[in-house]
Amino acid sequence: MSVEVLTTISPTTNQPVLTRNGLSDADIALLPEVATKAFNSYRRTSLSERQAIVKKALKLIYDKQDELAKELTEQMGRPIAYTPKEITTAVKRAEYLLKISGDALKDTDGEPEKGFKRYIRKVPVGPVLIIFAWNYPYLILVNSLLPALLAGNSVILKPSPQTPTIVERIHSIFLEAGLPEKVIQYFHCGSQIQLESIVRAPQIRLICFTGSVSGGLSVQCAAADRIVHVGLELGGKDPAYIRADVDVDWAAEEIVDGAIFNSGQSCCSIERVYVDEKIHDQFVAAVQKVLKGYKLGDPFDKSTHIGPVVSKRAAETIKAHIKDALDHGAKDNTPDNESFKSPPKDGSFVAPTLLTGVNHDMVVMTEETFGPVIPVMKVKDDAEAIRLMNDSEFGLTASIWTKDAARGKQLADDVETGTVFVNRCDYPSPDLAWTGWKKSGKGVTLSRYGFEQFVKLKSFHVKEYPK
């Protein structure tokens, strides 16, 4: 039987840069069996042994940051000035998870009672399937891989075909660090049928998916005929609210960065901006000033701020959102910027776009755009801002920008998202729970709570022998 061939298309040139072979159906079916065998051995290792392996692996990842960054830029198009930061941030995030793993995975004692010993132990769930996206592949992967391995699970990794080398690198690095063979396996796959077959495999005890809402729902549906937990980190339509008391120039710098960094291709990018009407025009002018200083271009040029979006299809979706807004009365207030007018001709480049006069009748304010678009809407007061922020099917993050941090925290209580920032955005902090509300997902990664889906609880109730 022939296997599929997956081709990675460079977003910078729209030319092939890599090919990878998939697996036969028979080989796909073997992965969970091998993972089970590896798990039955690996789960008996001590936490200190697993911690030592992870610590060594993180050092190797850090040392290889330049070559890993170059591969990221080639495969998904983020400028080379920024891709090394993903590697170092992933290592920093993982080091935090490593630091807290002893406390997160320790036994919990029951009530003391003479003649009895009672406690709750966290034991690994078993083979874990991790399906993850291309836009921040190292950061996304460590969220699940680190707690899975530290808890004593085996893992099967399925990367995006856009960034296939990540799993190959991670697999090699962890083997070099001393991880036993087959504790990490990976496969390349573009077939929904094959993916669903491994999701349905009874040996898989946990599925972690990061990607689109439609992709997550497909995985959840495939798993629906058996009892297995499916963790989903899906899309976002993250709002920002700019109160009238802010320093407008500072806020503009922050909002532009939060909206268009990585060409807006982040689940927690700012996709909606609500501005108090008293400072609206001043804020728009400040955003224009910031955008004039950005450079759209070749991602291998270290002076480039914004590279291409991931594909022609993505570019078409973003442009369709912009067109719909303009057709319904929005205005394009993007400032003159020569690099926006003349990007490299062969890639999937979309210039940052500043829209004003938007409203919730426009798709750019309701559907995930996943591109470098800044739609700005006037609001009268806090109450209107919070109402509009919550008027969304998504609920990943939101941000409130104000000199009055106490008032910002009060308003945050009413925002319907898993994370609310005050005077910050687009930063999943490893000590906080990363979780989506509404259509943004279910389950938790990061923080001590991020270990919980990778373990099951086992209660021990021991009575001393009475004679």
PDB file of C-alpha atoms in Angstrom, residues 63 79 83 88 120 151 208 216 222 243 250 264 333 354 382 394 402 407 418 445:
ATOM      1  CA  ASP A  63      21.991  25.184  22.791  1.00  0.00           C
ATOM      2  CA  PRO A  79      11.021  36.743  10.876  1.00  0.00           C
ATOM      3  CA  THR A  83      12.138  32.891  16.031  1.00  0.00           C
ATOM      4  CA  THR A  88      14.269  30.369  24.613  1.00  0.00           C
ATOM      5  CA  ILE A 120      -4.071   9.948  47.259  1.00  0.00           C
ATOM      6  CA  ALA A 151       4.102  12.404  35.096  1.00  0.00           C
ATOM      7  CA  CYS A 208      -4.340  16.909  23.550  1.00  0.00           C
ATOM      8  CA  GLY A 216     -10.845  20.141  17.495  1.00  0.00           C
ATOM      9  CA  ALA A 222     -13.827  10.729  16.655  1.00  0.00           C
ATOM     10  CA  ARG A 243      -9.880  53.285  28.664  1.00  0.00           C
ATOM     11  CA  TRP A 250       2.166  53.679  24.999  1.00  0.00           C
ATOM     12  CA  GLY A 264      -1.405  38.101  13.846  1.00  0.00           C
ATOM     13  CA  ASN A 333      -6.932  53.996   8.013  1.00  0.00           C
ATOM     14  CA  LEU A 354      -5.958  49.408  10.454  1.00  0.00           C
ATOM     15  CA  ASP A 382     -16.918  50.632  30.582  1.00  0.00           C
ATOM     16  CA  PHE A 394     -14.782  32.706  21.813  1.00  0.00           C
ATOM     17  CA  THR A 402      -5.912  51.656  32.115  1.00  0.00           C
ATOM     18  CA  ARG A 407     -10.580  49.415  38.255  1.00  0.00           C
ATOM     19  CA  GLY A 418     -10.012  32.073  30.548  1.00  0.00           C
ATOM     20  CA  THR A 445      -2.299  23.502  30.432  1.00  0.00           C
TER      21      THR A 445
END
